[in-house]
Phi, psi and omega in degrees: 000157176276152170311003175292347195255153206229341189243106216258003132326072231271351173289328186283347187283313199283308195292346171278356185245004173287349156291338197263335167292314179275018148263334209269331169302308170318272174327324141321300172287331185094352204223170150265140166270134167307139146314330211258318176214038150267095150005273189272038165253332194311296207314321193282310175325341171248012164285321188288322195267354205253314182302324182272326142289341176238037175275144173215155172304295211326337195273340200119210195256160192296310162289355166309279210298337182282356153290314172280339174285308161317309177285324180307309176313350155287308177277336176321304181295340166280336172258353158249007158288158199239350156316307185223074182280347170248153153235212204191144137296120209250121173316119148021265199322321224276303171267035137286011192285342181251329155308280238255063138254003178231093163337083195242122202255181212285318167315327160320292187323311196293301190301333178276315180262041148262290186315326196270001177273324146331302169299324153299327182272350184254334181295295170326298208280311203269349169304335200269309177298022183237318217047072166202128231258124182320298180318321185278345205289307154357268194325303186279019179254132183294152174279311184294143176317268207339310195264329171275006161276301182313299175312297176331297200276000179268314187293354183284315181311306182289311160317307196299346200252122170324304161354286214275310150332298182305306178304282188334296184317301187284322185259012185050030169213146197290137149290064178342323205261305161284358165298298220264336170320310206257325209244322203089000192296181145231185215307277192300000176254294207287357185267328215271324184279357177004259191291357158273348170291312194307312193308320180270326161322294202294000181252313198285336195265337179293136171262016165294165159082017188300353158288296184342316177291320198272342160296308167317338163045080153274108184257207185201132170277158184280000000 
């Protein structure tokens, strides 16, 4: 662990931290969670604990990153529950409500935008086996909520059906025809969004990107 931690214990480290795992869970799901028998506070506490094992300085400061592990272990968990078929994007505003209880000092900072500058550059290069150039991902994105929600909850569908990964994996191309099957979409919304669908598969089917994710400011509706 980095010096930053004063507690080399890590159950008293986790249990001195249980508010910040079951707000930041909370605030996710949308919902307060029990501690006692909601799932996805069980999931975040071992996200937290998943955090506390693979933390290095390298990442920035420790509740940053234990905030993007948590939340990503979250959206893993929403999108193969069958359970929780929609999510949402979450305004900016709303989630810094959770960034500025965390405190990042410029080393943190420098060490936080190298991994996420990585991550960008490994994102790009599998973006590229698509042909589809990052930098363009702007251009091929809806403007409107609405409609980049609708994409969303179509690539959740789409993670979820073995097919349509296995064909997406070999032929580096959308399988259309199990697509409109499967989502309900038809032909021309899924041609015209090509490459922002492609784009959130490939974040949403990854135990990868985890900055990358945390961007996406991903809930889950009530």
């Amino acid at each position: 662990m980095s010096e930053q931690f004063f507690i080399d214990d890590k159950n008293k480290f986790i249990e001195k931290n249980i508010d910040f795992i079951h707000k930041t869970s909370s605030f996710i799901c949308k919902k307060r969670l029990d501690k006692s028998n909601d799932e996805e506070f069980s999931i975040a506490m071992e996200a937290f604990n998943k955090a506390w094992d693979s933390f290095s300085e390298e990442r920035g400061n420790f509740f940053s990153y234990a905030k993007t592990v948590i939340r990503n272990s979250l959206i893993d968990y929403f999108r193969n529950s069958k359970n929780i078929p929609v999510l949402y994007f979450e305004e900016d505003e709303g989630a810094r409500e959770i960034d500025n209880t965390i405190s990042l000092d410029k080393y943190d900072r420098e060490m936080e935008h190298r991994s996420r500058l990585e991550e960008i550059n490994s994102y790009k290069e599998k973006l590229e086996e698509y042909k589809i150039d990052f930098f363009d991902l702007t251009k091929s994105s809806p403007s409107h909520r609405d409609t980049r929600e609708d994409i969303l909850n179509l690539a959740l569908l789409c993670v979820r059906d073995e097919e349509i990964m296995r064909s997406l994996y070999d032929s580096k191309k959308l399988p259309i025809v199990r697509m409109i099957e499967v989502t309900g979409r038809n032909r021309k919304f899924i041609e015209k969004w090509r490459k922002y669908i492609i784009s959130l598969i490939i974040l949403l089917s990854s135990k990868d990107y985890i900055y990358l994710k945390s961007y996406l400011n991903i809930r889950r509706k009530e």
